[in-house]
Short mmCIF file of C-alpha atoms in Angstrom, two decimals:
data_model
loop_
_atom_site.label_atom_id
_atom_site.label_comp_id
_atom_site.label_asym_id
_atom_site.label_seq_id
_atom_site.Cartn_x
_atom_site.Cartn_y
_atom_site.Cartn_z
CA MET A 98 5.59 -35.48 -0.03
CA ALA A 99 4.69 -32.82 3.15
CA THR A 100 8.25 -31.56 1.97
CA LEU A 101 7.68 -31.25 -1.43
CA ARG A 102 3.95 -29.86 -1.01
CA ARG A 103 4.92 -27.17 2.02
CA LEU A 104 7.85 -25.90 -1.17
CA ARG A 105 4.20 -25.32 -3.03
CA GLU A 106 2.63 -23.64 -0.05
CA THR A 107 2.21 -19.68 -0.29
CA PRO A 108 0.87 -16.93 3.06
CA ARG A 109 -2.29 -16.40 2.56
CA HIS A 110 -3.22 -13.37 0.79
CA LEU A 111 -7.00 -11.40 0.73
CA LEU A 112 -8.04 -10.18 -2.60
CA VAL A 113 -11.63 -8.12 -1.43
CA CYS A 114 -13.87 -6.55 -4.35
CA GLU A 115 -17.63 -5.22 -4.20
CA LYS A 116 -19.26 -2.99 -6.22
CA SER A 117 -21.50 -0.06 -5.05
CA ASN A 118 -22.75 3.08 -6.06
CA PHE A 119 -21.26 7.21 -4.42
CA GLY A 120 -25.09 7.85 -4.47
CA HIS A 121 -26.52 5.01 -2.37
CA ASP A 122 -27.23 6.43 0.84
CA LYS A 123 -25.58 3.15 2.72
CA SER A 124 -22.24 3.49 0.29
CA ARG A 125 -18.84 3.10 2.98
CA HIS A 126 -16.91 4.31 0.93
CA ARG A 127 -16.57 7.42 2.68
CA HIS A 128 -15.75 5.00 5.81
CA LEU A 129 -12.56 3.28 3.91
CA VAL A 130 -10.65 6.06 3.23
CA GLU A 131 -11.27 7.61 6.82
CA THR A 132 -9.70 4.87 8.42
CA HIS A 133 -6.82 3.56 6.77
CA TYR A 134 -4.71 5.87 8.21
CA HIS A 135 -1.60 5.63 6.92
CA ASN A 136 -0.71 5.81 3.63
CA TYR A 137 2.25 5.97 1.16
CA ARG A 138 1.49 5.90 -2.07
CA VAL A 139 -1.61 7.84 -3.64
CA SER A 140 -2.60 6.98 -7.51
CA PHE A 141 -5.18 7.94 -10.03
CA LEU A 142 -5.39 7.08 -14.53
CA ILE A 143 -7.86 9.16 -16.07
CA PRO A 144 -8.69 7.11 -19.42
CA GLU A 145 -8.55 9.56 -22.87
CA CYS A 146 -7.17 13.04 -20.91
CA GLY A 147 -4.53 14.97 -21.72
CA ILE A 148 -4.38 18.06 -19.47
CA LEU A 149 -4.92 17.43 -15.87
CA SER A 150 -8.33 19.79 -14.83
CA LYS A 151 -7.12 22.63 -12.58
CA GLU A 152 -9.39 22.19 -9.43
CA LEU A 153 -6.61 18.16 -9.57
CA LYS A 154 -3.92 19.44 -10.12
CA ASN A 155 -4.45 21.85 -7.07
CA LEU A 156 -6.16 19.48 -4.88
CA VAL A 157 -2.67 16.81 -5.80
CA MET A 158 -0.39 19.65 -4.76
CA GLU A 159 -1.96 20.62 -1.38
CA THR A 160 -1.38 16.99 -0.42
CA GLY A 161 0.85 18.04 1.81
CA PRO A 162 3.47 19.15 3.87
CA TYR A 163 3.95 15.84 6.21
CA TYR A 164 6.62 16.17 9.02
CA PHE A 165 9.44 13.05 9.95
CA VAL A 166 10.14 14.43 13.91
CA LYS A 167 13.78 12.11 14.93
CA ASN A 168 14.20 10.34 18.81
CA LEU A 169 11.42 11.55 19.64
CA PRO A 170 10.69 10.57 23.37
CA LEU A 171 7.20 8.71 23.43
CA HIS A 172 6.55 10.19 26.51
CA GLU A 173 5.67 13.40 24.31
CA LEU A 174 2.31 11.87 23.21
CA ILE A 175 0.75 11.35 26.54
CA SER A 176 0.95 14.73 27.23
CA GLN A 177 -1.64 16.69 27.87
CA GLU A 178 0.43 19.37 26.34
CA PHE A 179 0.16 17.29 23.08
CA ILE A 180 -3.12 15.62 23.48
CA ASN A 181 -5.02 19.05 24.16
CA THR A 182 -3.20 20.72 21.43
CA PHE A 183 -3.49 17.87 18.66
CA VAL A 184 -5.73 15.33 19.40
CA LYS A 185 -9.08 15.31 19.39
CA LYS A 186 -9.78 11.08 19.29
CA GLY A 187 -7.40 8.91 19.02
CA LYS A 188 -5.47 6.05 20.47
CA LEU A 189 -1.74 5.13 20.77
CA ILE A 190 -0.78 1.70 19.28
CA LEU A 191 2.77 -0.42 20.24
CA SER A 192 3.50 -3.14 18.62
CA LEU A 193 6.53 -4.20 20.32
CA ASP A 194 8.94 -7.81 20.06
CA LYS A 195 8.78 -9.73 23.01
CA ASP A 196 11.10 -8.28 25.11
CA THR A 197 10.71 -5.03 24.54
CA TYR A 198 6.75 -5.31 25.50
CA GLU A 199 7.57 -7.61 29.33
CA GLU A 200 11.14 -4.66 30.25
CA SER A 201 7.79 -1.54 29.30
CA GLY A 202 5.69 -3.67 32.76
CA LEU A 203 2.31 -2.68 30.55
CA GLN A 204 -0.62 -4.34 30.03
CA GLY A 205 -1.41 -5.25 26.17
CA HIS A 206 -2.44 -8.85 24.16
CA PRO A 207 -0.35 -10.93 22.43
CA SER A 208 0.01 -9.94 17.85
CA GLN A 209 -3.84 -12.85 16.55
CA TYR A 210 -0.61 -13.98 14.38
CA SER A 211 1.50 -15.14 16.67
CA GLY A 212 2.78 -18.97 16.50
CA ARG A 213 3.64 -20.86 19.23
CA LYS A 214 6.19 -18.86 20.73
CA ILE A 215 4.11 -15.72 21.31
CA MET A 216 6.56 -13.26 19.24
CA LYS A 217 4.91 -9.84 19.33
CA PHE A 218 2.48 -7.77 21.55
CA ILE A 219 0.04 -5.07 21.00
CA ILE A 220 -0.49 -1.82 23.14
CA SER A 221 -3.08 0.42 23.05
CA ILE A 222 -4.10 2.97 24.79
CA ASP A 223 -6.62 5.22 24.51
CA LEU A 224 -5.94 9.15 24.21
CA MET A 225 -8.28 10.65 24.90
CA ASP A 226 -9.58 8.59 28.25
CA LEU A 227 -6.13 9.09 29.41
CA SER A 228 -6.16 13.22 29.25
CA PHE A 229 -9.55 13.09 32.00
CA ASN A 230 -7.79 11.48 34.54
CA LEU A 231 -4.64 12.20 34.75
CA ASP A 232 -4.36 11.95 38.79
CA SER A 233 -5.22 7.48 37.88
CA LYS A 234 -2.89 5.33 38.46
CA LYS A 235 -3.10 3.74 34.75
CA TYR A 236 -1.39 7.01 33.69
CA GLU A 237 0.94 6.70 36.57
CA ARG A 238 2.58 3.90 35.43
CA ILE A 239 1.70 4.47 31.40
CA SER A 240 4.24 7.59 32.58
CA TRP A 241 7.01 5.30 34.78
CA SER A 242 6.92 3.34 31.95
CA PHE A 243 7.91 5.61 29.00
CA LYS A 244 9.47 7.75 30.80
CA GLU A 245 12.12 5.70 33.86
CA LYS A 246 11.12 1.98 32.59
CA LYS A 247 11.92 2.06 29.30
CA PRO A 248 12.12 5.17 27.78
CA LEU A 249 11.24 4.27 23.65
CA LYS A 250 12.09 6.54 21.55
CA PHE A 251 11.20 6.26 17.34
CA ASP A 252 12.11 8.49 14.54
CA PHE A 253 7.93 9.23 13.95
CA LEU A 254 6.39 10.65 10.52
CA LEU A 255 3.40 13.38 11.93
CA GLY A 256 0.83 13.66 9.87
CA TRP A 257 -1.45 16.95 11.24
CA HIS A 258 -4.86 16.88 9.82
CA HIS A 259 -6.20 20.69 11.39
CA THR A 260 -8.96 23.65 10.75
CA GLY A 261 -8.11 26.96 11.55
CA MET A 262 -5.18 26.26 13.65
CA GLU A 263 -1.88 27.40 12.06
CA GLU A 264 0.75 25.10 10.22
CA SER A 265 3.33 26.65 12.53
CA VAL A 266 2.21 24.81 15.18
CA MET A 267 3.54 21.95 14.87
CA MET A 268 7.18 23.20 13.66
CA SER A 269 6.96 24.90 17.27
CA TYR A 270 6.28 22.36 19.57
CA PHE A 271 8.61 19.89 18.28
CA SER A 272 11.70 22.42 17.50
CA ASN A 273 12.52 21.19 20.42
CA TYR A 274 13.25 17.71 17.78
CA GLN A 275 14.84 18.86 15.16
CA ILE A 276 11.36 18.57 13.03
CA GLN A 277 11.45 18.58 9.32
CA GLU A 278 8.81 19.83 7.12
CA HIS A 279 8.19 17.82 3.54
CA GLN A 280 6.48 17.70 0.86
CA PRO A 281 4.86 15.17 -0.40
CA LYS A 282 6.83 14.16 -3.86
CA VAL A 283 4.25 14.26 -7.36
CA SER A 284 4.79 12.98 -10.13
CA LEU A 285 2.77 13.40 -13.63
CA SER A 286 2.48 11.47 -17.12
CA THR A 287 0.91 11.10 -20.02
CA VAL A 288 0.74 7.71 -21.82
CA ARG A 289 0.12 7.63 -25.41
CA ASP A 290 -2.35 4.37 -27.21
CA LEU A 291 -2.95 2.32 -24.24
CA GLN A 292 -4.50 -0.12 -23.66
CA CYS A 293 -7.06 -0.28 -21.09
CA PRO A 294 -9.66 -3.55 -20.23
CA VAL A 295 -13.24 -2.90 -21.37
CA LEU A 296 -15.45 -3.53 -18.13
CA GLN A 297 -19.05 -3.14 -17.05
CA SER A 298 -19.84 -1.62 -13.97
CA GLY A 299 -23.03 -4.26 -12.78
CA GLU A 300 -20.03 -6.93 -14.31
CA LEU A 301 -17.95 -7.19 -11.13
CA GLY A 302 -16.55 -10.74 -12.44
CA GLY A 303 -16.41 -9.76 -16.25
CA THR A 304 -18.47 -10.85 -18.57
CA PRO A 305 -17.15 -13.61 -21.40
CA GLU A 306 -15.78 -11.92 -24.72
CA MET A 307 -18.11 -8.29 -23.13
CA SER A 308 -16.13 -6.98 -19.97
CA CYS A 309 -13.34 -8.05 -17.49
CA SER A 310 -13.33 -8.63 -13.87
CA ALA A 311 -12.07 -7.13 -11.30
CA LEU A 312 -8.74 -8.54 -10.63
CA GLU A 313 -7.71 -8.68 -14.19
CA LEU A 314 -8.53 -5.28 -14.07
CA PHE A 315 -6.69 -4.96 -10.30
CA ASP A 316 -3.55 -6.61 -11.82
CA TRP A 317 -3.81 -4.45 -15.24
CA LEU A 318 -3.91 -1.03 -12.94
CA GLY A 319 -0.86 -2.79 -11.77
CA ALA A 320 1.30 -3.75 -14.74
CA ILE A 321 0.48 0.30 -15.91
CA PHE A 322 2.36 1.84 -13.35
CA SER A 323 4.81 -0.24 -12.70
CA ASN A 324 6.13 0.05 -16.47
CA ALA A 325 5.32 -3.59 -17.85
CA SER A 326 4.25 -4.16 -21.57
CA LEU A 327 0.51 -5.07 -22.29
CA ASN A 328 1.69 -6.38 -25.77
CA ASN A 329 2.70 -9.42 -25.34
CA GLU A 330 2.41 -12.48 -27.94
CA PRO A 331 1.61 -15.71 -26.10
CA ASN A 332 4.95 -17.33 -26.74
CA ASN A 333 6.74 -14.74 -26.02
CA PHE A 334 10.12 -15.15 -24.43
CA ILE A 335 11.25 -13.13 -22.01
CA SER A 336 7.01 -12.82 -20.74
CA THR A 337 3.84 -13.08 -22.18
CA TYR A 338 1.52 -10.58 -19.53
CA CYS A 339 -0.74 -8.85 -21.94
CA CYS A 340 -3.39 -6.24 -21.39
CA PRO A 341 -6.65 -8.80 -20.62
CA GLN A 342 -9.14 -8.98 -22.77
CA PRO A 343 -12.03 -7.11 -24.11
CA SER A 344 -9.57 -4.02 -24.55
CA THR A 345 -9.87 -1.05 -26.66
CA VAL A 346 -7.26 1.12 -27.73
CA VAL A 347 -7.35 4.98 -25.40
CA ALA A 348 -5.49 7.90 -27.27
CA LYS A 349 -3.52 9.52 -24.27
CA ALA A 350 -4.45 8.56 -20.43
CA TYR A 351 -3.48 11.03 -17.03
CA LEU A 352 -1.23 9.10 -14.28
CA CYS A 353 -0.61 10.70 -11.39
CA THR A 354 1.38 9.81 -8.51
CA VAL A 355 1.33 10.62 -4.67
CA THR A 356 4.02 9.32 -2.07
CA GLY A 357 5.25 10.67 1.11
CA PHE A 358 2.47 10.04 4.12
CA ILE A 359 -0.45 11.61 2.73
CA LEU A 360 -3.44 12.26 5.09
CA PRO A 361 -6.84 10.29 4.42
CA GLU A 362 -8.12 13.69 4.52
CA LYS A 363 -7.08 14.36 1.64
CA ILE A 364 -7.92 11.52 -0.02
CA ARG A 365 -11.61 12.01 0.29
CA LEU A 366 -11.63 15.11 -1.15
CA LEU A 367 -9.73 13.64 -4.63
CA LEU A 368 -11.51 10.76 -4.67
CA ASP A 369 -14.15 13.59 -4.32
CA GLN A 370 -12.56 15.71 -7.12
CA LEU A 371 -12.95 12.70 -9.31
CA CYS A 372 -16.35 11.74 -8.52
CA HIS A 373 -17.44 14.88 -10.26
CA TYR A 374 -14.64 13.87 -12.98
CA PHE A 375 -18.15 13.39 -15.39
CA ASP A 376 -20.29 16.27 -14.03
CA GLU A 377 -19.66 17.06 -17.50
CA PRO A 378 -19.46 14.96 -20.81
CA LYS A 379 -16.25 12.89 -21.03
CA LEU A 380 -15.44 10.55 -23.45
CA ALA A 381 -13.78 7.85 -20.68
CA PRO A 382 -16.56 5.47 -18.84
CA TRP A 383 -13.53 5.10 -15.92
CA VAL A 384 -11.34 6.68 -13.43
CA THR A 385 -9.23 5.43 -11.38
CA LEU A 386 -8.15 6.02 -7.42
CA SER A 387 -5.15 3.50 -5.16
CA VAL A 388 -3.47 4.05 -2.12
CA GLN A 389 -0.69 1.77 -0.46
CA GLY A 390 -0.38 1.94 2.77
CA PHE A 391 2.98 1.65 4.90
CA ALA A 392 4.85 -1.57 5.13
CA ASP A 393 5.36 -1.48 8.41
CA SER A 394 1.90 0.43 9.86
CA PRO A 395 0.67 -1.97 13.16
CA VAL A 396 -2.84 -1.14 11.63
CA SER A 397 -4.33 -1.41 8.72
CA TRP A 398 -7.82 -0.27 8.92
CA ARG A 399 -9.68 1.39 12.27
CA GLU A 400 -7.86 -1.12 13.96
CA ASN A 401 -7.03 -4.42 12.83
CA GLU A 402 -3.85 -5.55 12.70
CA HIS A 403 -1.14 -5.78 10.01
CA GLY A 404 1.41 -7.01 10.07
CA PHE A 405 4.91 -7.38 7.40
CA ARG A 406 5.03 -10.76 6.88
CA LYS A 407 6.14 -10.83 3.22
CA GLY A 408 5.00 -7.86 1.70
CA GLY A 409 2.92 -5.52 4.24
CA GLU A 410 0.68 -4.83 0.89
CA HIS A 411 -1.97 -2.89 1.74
CA LEU A 412 -4.35 -1.06 -0.22
CA TYR A 413 -6.67 -0.07 -1.95
CA ASN A 414 -8.83 1.08 -5.42
CA PHE A 415 -11.40 1.90 -6.53
CA VAL A 416 -12.67 2.20 -10.31
CA ILE A 417 -15.85 5.51 -10.48
CA PHE A 418 -17.95 4.74 -13.20
CA ASN A 419 -19.43 7.34 -15.95
CA ASN A 420 -22.55 6.45 -14.47
CA GLN A 421 -22.14 7.01 -9.92
CA ASP A 422 -21.24 3.32 -10.12
CA TYR A 423 -17.68 2.35 -8.00
CA TRP A 424 -16.04 -1.23 -7.86
CA LEU A 425 -13.87 -1.75 -4.87
CA GLN A 426 -10.44 -3.86 -4.23
CA MET A 427 -8.73 -3.95 -1.05
CA ALA A 428 -6.04 -6.43 -0.82
CA VAL A 429 -3.79 -7.28 2.83
CA GLY A 430 -1.45 -9.38 2.98
CA ALA A 431 -1.23 -12.57 5.28
CA ASN A 432 -0.87 -10.81 9.25
CA ASP A 433 -3.84 -8.97 8.77
CA ASP A 434 -7.47 -8.97 9.27
CA CYS A 435 -9.78 -9.54 6.97
CA PRO A 436 -10.95 -5.66 5.43
CA PRO A 437 -13.35 -4.47 6.59
CA MET B 217 -17.31 -17.80 -2.84
CA LEU B 218 -19.62 -14.72 -4.16
CA THR B 219 -22.59 -13.88 -3.17
CA HIS B 220 -25.61 -11.42 -5.34
CA GLY B 221 -27.56 -9.37 -2.86
CA GLY B 222 -28.70 -5.19 -3.65
CA GLY B 223 -25.36 -2.81 -4.85
CA TRP B 224 -22.78 -5.28 -3.60
CA VAL B 225 -20.62 -8.84 -4.68
CA LYS B 226 -18.39 -9.09 -2.39
CA GLY B 227 -16.17 -12.17 -3.35
CA THR B 228 -11.87 -13.24 -2.71
CA TRP B 229 -10.49 -14.61 -5.70
CA ASN B 230 -8.09 -17.94 -5.12
CA LEU B 231 -4.38 -15.33 -6.45
CA PRO B 232 -2.75 -18.34 -8.91
CA VAL B 233 -0.02 -15.94 -8.64
CA HIS B 234 2.90 -13.81 -7.41
CA PHE B 235 5.08 -10.77 -8.77
CA PHE B 236 8.73 -10.75 -7.39
CA ALA B 237 11.08 -7.16 -7.49
CA ILE B 238 14.44 -7.49 -7.40
CA SER B 239 17.24 -6.25 -8.57
CA TYR B 240 21.53 -7.91 -9.31
CA GLU B 241 24.57 -6.34 -8.18
CA SER B 242 27.46 -7.17 -10.28
CA ILE B 243 25.74 -7.82 -13.93
CA HIS B 244 26.54 -4.01 -15.55
CA PHE B 245 28.25 -6.63 -17.94
CA LEU B 246 25.19 -7.67 -19.48
CA ASN B 247 22.61 -5.98 -21.91
CA LYS B 248 18.90 -5.96 -22.06
CA LYS B 249 18.01 -8.47 -24.20
CA LYS B 250 20.72 -11.23 -22.91
CA THR B 251 19.70 -10.56 -19.27
CA GLN B 252 16.31 -10.70 -19.68
CA LYS B 253 17.17 -14.33 -21.82
CA GLU B 254 19.84 -15.27 -19.20
CA LEU B 255 17.12 -15.07 -15.79
CA THR B 256 14.67 -16.05 -17.78
CA GLY B 257 16.52 -19.24 -18.39
CA LEU B 258 17.74 -19.46 -15.11
CA VAL B 259 14.85 -20.73 -14.02
CA ASP B 260 13.01 -21.44 -17.02
CA ALA B 261 14.20 -24.66 -17.57
CA ALA B 262 11.46 -26.14 -14.51
CA LEU B 263 8.69 -23.63 -14.15
CA PRO B 264 7.68 -21.18 -16.21
CA LEU B 265 8.74 -17.16 -15.78
CA ASP B 266 7.92 -14.25 -16.77
CA VAL B 267 10.35 -10.79 -16.69
CA LEU B 268 7.55 -7.61 -16.60
CA THR B 269 9.74 -5.29 -16.59
CA TYR B 270 14.14 -5.19 -16.20
CA GLU B 271 15.26 -1.83 -16.17
CA GLU B 272 19.18 -0.84 -16.97
CA LYS B 273 18.89 1.80 -15.07
CA THR B 274 18.94 0.73 -11.52
CA LEU B 275 18.88 -3.11 -12.77
CA SER B 276 15.93 -4.12 -11.57
CA ALA B 277 13.48 -6.56 -12.79
CA ILE B 278 9.93 -7.53 -12.20
CA LEU B 279 8.96 -10.88 -11.69
CA ARG B 280 5.40 -13.26 -12.26
CA ILE B 281 6.17 -16.52 -11.24
CA CYS B 282 2.63 -19.12 -10.10
CA SER B 283 2.54 -19.72 -6.32
CA SER B 284 3.63 -22.72 -6.58
CA GLY B 285 6.99 -21.62 -7.69
CA LEU B 286 7.20 -18.50 -6.11
CA VAL B 287 9.91 -20.47 -3.10
CA LYS B 288 11.55 -22.07 -5.70
CA LEU B 289 12.49 -19.07 -7.42
CA TRP B 290 13.18 -17.72 -4.06
CA SER B 291 15.68 -19.84 -2.97
CA SER B 292 17.00 -19.92 -6.33
CA LEU B 293 17.74 -15.77 -7.11
CA THR B 294 18.78 -15.77 -2.91
CA LEU B 295 21.46 -19.08 -3.49
CA LEU B 296 22.98 -18.02 -6.94
CA GLY B 297 26.03 -16.37 -6.33
CA SER B 298 27.52 -16.76 -10.27
CA TYR B 299 26.51 -17.16 -13.51
CA LYS B 300 29.07 -18.23 -16.55
CA GLY B 301 31.54 -18.07 -14.74
CA LYS B 302 31.31 -13.87 -13.40
CA LYS B 303 29.63 -13.58 -9.51
CA CYS B 304 26.63 -11.89 -9.35
CA ALA B 305 23.97 -11.45 -6.71
CA PHE B 306 19.54 -10.81 -6.90
CA ARG B 307 18.52 -8.98 -3.80
CA VAL B 308 14.68 -10.13 -3.59
CA ILE B 309 13.18 -6.10 -2.84
CA GLN B 310 9.79 -7.32 -2.63
CA VAL B 311 7.80 -9.80 -3.14
CA SER B 312 2.84 -10.19 -3.20
CA PRO B 313 0.39 -11.98 -5.41
CA PHE B 314 -0.89 -8.44 -5.97
CA LEU B 315 1.35 -6.01 -8.85
CA LEU B 316 0.05 -3.28 -7.35
CA ALA B 317 1.71 -3.67 -4.31
CA LEU B 318 5.05 -4.14 -6.29
CA SER B 319 5.29 -0.55 -7.97
CA GLY B 320 5.66 1.58 -4.51
CA ASN B 321 7.59 0.70 -1.29
CA SER B 322 7.45 2.54 1.44
CA ARG B 323 11.23 0.78 2.61
CA GLU B 324 12.09 3.34 -0.05
CA LEU B 325 11.01 6.65 0.88
CA VAL B 326 13.97 9.07 1.61
CA LEU B 327 14.15 11.42 4.50
CA ASP B 328 16.93 12.39 5.64
#
């Protein structure tokens, strides 16, 4: 019986849904966008829209560039020059397996999601603290570990939010390591005669026969971006999934997806611009902005530990209403802290 | 648990379904409708299953199963080596209770 019960178990996931208004003093939307660092995919959906505005189009086309460096030794990231040039404040967080951790000779702590046997360790190095104390024993030890004891090299994706400095500084700084510049991939499309759920901004859980819930909207959005059919009959042999009810049909909707290594600052600009979408009267009752993190990122929000487990999900979605109310859904997987 | 207060409502829901993205190799000889039906037929005998999408070009599909059937479906797909005498293989690419998570896979980012 215990075996049968275990066969029906799945790793726990969390979906947190909250609602607020962009005008609220205590609204956390900016903070949550800015502290979700490693973003792989950003998508938005605008019902009743056939052409993107110039401002939105420009923002979408300017989400890059990002950089790819192969075999970069870790000690480069703790050099004074690197910290002074690129880092205003920040931490270097390493997620290491047991053997690498023990060979590194550095102090860390076990992963929160270890079972009986601890297989993963996290080392967190405050870069600003380090750069102010170059003579300290701590810096000596870390330097010795990265240069001699266990020289680690990784392929890195780099994104740099800079004001004033030129883009080319990044390229020339890592020129010894064959740095490549990449632009995020942008995909734009218009969908015709789309069934959209009816939503009421004040009713997160939906109201029977009046509006759909946040959870239904979240699944429907996934169906749209996965190109699933929404019109199946309940007795269809192949699929019974259909658009949540109540729903309306919109003549057209604009979909946009950007993939790459996308900075939270760029996402914040997109969110602000989408909020301004309703400055002029529009047919659309709401628009959505969804962001998905890298499955293998060691952190989700801030320094919250993130693990892959079976899916590596950490994503969030805004539903922006025409009255500046919003819904925010944050989803994480099994080896994750609860979203903030 | 849902609590109401001011402008904030925070809740976590029981997530009753799981979504699979899979690809199958060696099944290029089956056409679209037939593949969906046959795939559904394999597991449908024991568990209700939805084939949400099927793409012939990439031989990939997204399946929906209730969470209590996840382990059975995943192991069935992994262990299935032939169908009607023809060799085949299923590769599970992504699994999540969030369909939105399946619309992007960061492990597929190609940079070289």
